[in-house]
mmCIF file of C-alpha atoms in Angstrom:
data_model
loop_
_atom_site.group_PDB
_atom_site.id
_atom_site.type_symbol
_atom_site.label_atom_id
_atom_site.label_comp_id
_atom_site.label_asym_id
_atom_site.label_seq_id
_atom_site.Cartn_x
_atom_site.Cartn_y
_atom_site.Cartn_z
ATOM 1 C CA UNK I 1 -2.428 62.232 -8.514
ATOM 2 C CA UNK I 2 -2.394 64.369 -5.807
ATOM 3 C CA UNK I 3 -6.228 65.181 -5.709
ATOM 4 C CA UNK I 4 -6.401 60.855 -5.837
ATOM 5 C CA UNK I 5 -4.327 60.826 -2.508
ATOM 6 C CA UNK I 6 -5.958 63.571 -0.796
ATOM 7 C CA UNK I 7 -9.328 61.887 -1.553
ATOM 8 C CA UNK I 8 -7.773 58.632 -0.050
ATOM 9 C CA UNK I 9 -6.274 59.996 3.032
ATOM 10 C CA UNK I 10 -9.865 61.165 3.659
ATOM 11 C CA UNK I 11 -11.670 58.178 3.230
ATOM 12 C CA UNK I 12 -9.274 56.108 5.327
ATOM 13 C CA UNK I 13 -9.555 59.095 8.260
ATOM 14 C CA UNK I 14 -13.519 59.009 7.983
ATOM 15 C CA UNK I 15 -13.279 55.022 7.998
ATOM 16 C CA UNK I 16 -11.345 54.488 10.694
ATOM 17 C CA UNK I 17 -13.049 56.912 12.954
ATOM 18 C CA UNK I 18 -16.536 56.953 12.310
ATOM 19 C CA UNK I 19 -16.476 60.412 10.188
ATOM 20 C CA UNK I 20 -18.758 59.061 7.830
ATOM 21 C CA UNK I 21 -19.767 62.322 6.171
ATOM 22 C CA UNK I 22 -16.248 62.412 5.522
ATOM 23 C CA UNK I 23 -16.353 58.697 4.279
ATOM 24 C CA UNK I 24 -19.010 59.441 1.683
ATOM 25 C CA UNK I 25 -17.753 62.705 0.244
ATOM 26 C CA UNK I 26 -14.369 61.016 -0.901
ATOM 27 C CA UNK I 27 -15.762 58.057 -1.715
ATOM 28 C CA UNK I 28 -17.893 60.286 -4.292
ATOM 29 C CA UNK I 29 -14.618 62.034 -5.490
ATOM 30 C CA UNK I 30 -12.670 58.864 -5.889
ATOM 31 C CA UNK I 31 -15.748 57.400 -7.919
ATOM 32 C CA UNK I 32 -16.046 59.857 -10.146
ATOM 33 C CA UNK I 33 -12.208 60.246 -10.944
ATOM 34 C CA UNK I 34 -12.624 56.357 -11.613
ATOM 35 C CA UNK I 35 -15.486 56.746 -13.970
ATOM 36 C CA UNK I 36 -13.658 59.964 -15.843
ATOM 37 C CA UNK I 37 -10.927 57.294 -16.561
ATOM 38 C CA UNK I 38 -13.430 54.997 -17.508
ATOM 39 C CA UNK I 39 -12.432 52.788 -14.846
ATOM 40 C CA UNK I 40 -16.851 52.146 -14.271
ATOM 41 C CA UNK I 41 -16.484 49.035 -11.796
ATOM 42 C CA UNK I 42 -14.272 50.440 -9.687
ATOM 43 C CA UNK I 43 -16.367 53.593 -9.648
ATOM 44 C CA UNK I 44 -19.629 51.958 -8.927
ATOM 45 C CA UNK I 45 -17.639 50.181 -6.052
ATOM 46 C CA UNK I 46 -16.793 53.453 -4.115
ATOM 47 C CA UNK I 47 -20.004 54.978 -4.935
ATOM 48 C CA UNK I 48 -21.767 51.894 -3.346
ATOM 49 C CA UNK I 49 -19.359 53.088 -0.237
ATOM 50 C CA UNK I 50 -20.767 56.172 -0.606
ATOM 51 C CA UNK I 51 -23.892 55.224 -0.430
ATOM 52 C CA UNK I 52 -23.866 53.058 2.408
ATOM 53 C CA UNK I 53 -21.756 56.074 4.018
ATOM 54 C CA UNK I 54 -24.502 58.649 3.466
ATOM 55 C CA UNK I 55 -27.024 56.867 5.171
ATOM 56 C CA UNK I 56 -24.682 56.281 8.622
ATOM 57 C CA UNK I 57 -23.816 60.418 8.373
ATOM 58 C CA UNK I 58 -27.451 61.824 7.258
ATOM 59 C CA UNK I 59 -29.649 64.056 9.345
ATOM 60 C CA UNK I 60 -33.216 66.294 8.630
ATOM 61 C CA UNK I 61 -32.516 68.573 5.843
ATOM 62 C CA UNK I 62 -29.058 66.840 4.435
ATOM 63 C CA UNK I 63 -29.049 65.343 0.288
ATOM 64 C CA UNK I 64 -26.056 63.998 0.565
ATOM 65 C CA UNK I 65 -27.534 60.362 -0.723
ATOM 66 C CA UNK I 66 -29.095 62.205 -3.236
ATOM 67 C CA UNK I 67 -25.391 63.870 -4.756
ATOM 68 C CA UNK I 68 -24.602 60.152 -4.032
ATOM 69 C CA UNK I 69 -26.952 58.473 -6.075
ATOM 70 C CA UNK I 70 -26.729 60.808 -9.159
ATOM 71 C CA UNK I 71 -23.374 59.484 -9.694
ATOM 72 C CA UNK I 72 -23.997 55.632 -8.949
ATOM 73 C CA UNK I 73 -27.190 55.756 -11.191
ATOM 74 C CA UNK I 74 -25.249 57.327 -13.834
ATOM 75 C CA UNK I 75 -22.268 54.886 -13.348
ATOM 76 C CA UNK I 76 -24.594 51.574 -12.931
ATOM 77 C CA UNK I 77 -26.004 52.910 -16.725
ATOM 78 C CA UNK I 78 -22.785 52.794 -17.812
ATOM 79 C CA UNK I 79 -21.988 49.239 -17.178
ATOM 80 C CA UNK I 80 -25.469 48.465 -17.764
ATOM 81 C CA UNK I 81 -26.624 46.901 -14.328
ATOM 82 C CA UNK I 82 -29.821 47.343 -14.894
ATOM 83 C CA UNK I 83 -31.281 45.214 -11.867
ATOM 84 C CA UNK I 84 -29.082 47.198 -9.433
ATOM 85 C CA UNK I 85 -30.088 50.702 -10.812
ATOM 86 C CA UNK I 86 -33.880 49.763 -11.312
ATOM 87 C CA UNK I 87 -34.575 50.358 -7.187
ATOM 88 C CA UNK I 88 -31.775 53.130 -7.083
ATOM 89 C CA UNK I 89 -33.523 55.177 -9.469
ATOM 90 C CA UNK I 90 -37.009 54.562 -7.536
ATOM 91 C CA UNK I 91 -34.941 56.356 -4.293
ATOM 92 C CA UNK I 92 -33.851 58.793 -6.177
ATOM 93 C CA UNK I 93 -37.353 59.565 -7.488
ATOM 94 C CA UNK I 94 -38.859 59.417 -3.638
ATOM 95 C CA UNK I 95 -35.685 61.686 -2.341
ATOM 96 C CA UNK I 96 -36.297 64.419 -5.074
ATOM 97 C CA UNK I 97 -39.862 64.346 -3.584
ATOM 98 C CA UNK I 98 -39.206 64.386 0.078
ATOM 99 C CA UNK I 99 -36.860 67.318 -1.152
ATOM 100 C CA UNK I 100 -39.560 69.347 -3.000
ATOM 101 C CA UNK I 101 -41.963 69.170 0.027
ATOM 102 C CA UNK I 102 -39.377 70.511 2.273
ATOM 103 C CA UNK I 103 -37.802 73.248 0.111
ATOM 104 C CA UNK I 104 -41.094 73.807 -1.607
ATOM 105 C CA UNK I 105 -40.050 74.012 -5.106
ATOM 106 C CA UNK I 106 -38.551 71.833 -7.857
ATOM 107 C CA UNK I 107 -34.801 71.632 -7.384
ATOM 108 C CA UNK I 108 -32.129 69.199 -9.835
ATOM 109 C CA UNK I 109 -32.683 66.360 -8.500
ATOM 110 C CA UNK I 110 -36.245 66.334 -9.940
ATOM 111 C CA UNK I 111 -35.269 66.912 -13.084
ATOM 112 C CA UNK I 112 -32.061 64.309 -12.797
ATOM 113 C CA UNK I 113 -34.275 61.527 -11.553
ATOM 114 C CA UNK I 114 -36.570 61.933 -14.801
ATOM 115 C CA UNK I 115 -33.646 61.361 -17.000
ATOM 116 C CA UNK I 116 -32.219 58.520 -14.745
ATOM 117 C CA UNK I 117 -35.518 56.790 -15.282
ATOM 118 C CA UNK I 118 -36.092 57.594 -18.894
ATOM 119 C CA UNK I 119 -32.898 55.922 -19.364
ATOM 120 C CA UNK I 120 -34.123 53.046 -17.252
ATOM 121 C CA UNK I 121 -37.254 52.900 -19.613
ATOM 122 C CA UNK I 122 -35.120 53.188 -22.712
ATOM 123 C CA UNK I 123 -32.803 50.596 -21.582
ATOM 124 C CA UNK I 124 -35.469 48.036 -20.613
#
């Protein structure tokens, strides 16, 4: 419970003044507590803040949407919003590419996005 308030104390701090790296990252732990609960709305919820948050906080060189969207594609499955995932997973795939022309190798996401949109493609 502890971990749950922690996560919330920094979420409200990174709200209220504009820390939006901050924002994101316990948006992403309270999301993921949520979903190991099974609680998947509320999850996708906070990982939509995420989200939203990683894109205020990112700059040249930073995957924090893609940590972000690993979880929320994975929750989205889960409660089987397919029309919200579809374009989710289509970021993800164009991230994991911007990523491998930068680092110069394959890294996780590449492989993650391939599952995320087999899954799409078995679901469909």
């Amino acid at each position: 419970h502890s971990q749950k308030k922690n996560f919330q104390r920094a979420r409200d701090v990174g709200a209220a003044h504009g820390f939006f790296s901050v924002e994101c990252r316990a948006c992403v732990g309270l999301g993921q507590m949520a979903s190991l609960q099974g609680n998947h709305e509320e999850a996708a919820d906070l990982l939509r803040n995420a989200l939203a948050a990683s894109a205020l906080s990112e700059h040249a060189g930073d995957s924090r949407s893609m940590v972000v969207l690993t979880s929320l594609c994975d929750t989205l499955f889960k409660i089987n919003a397919l029309d919200e995932v579809e374009p989710l997973v289509q970021r993800y795939r164009d991230g994991a590419k911007e990523l491998r022309a930068m680092n110069g190798c394959l890294n996780i996401s590449d492989f993650d996005c391939l599952v995320s949109t087999a899954k799409l493609h078995e679901a469909r």
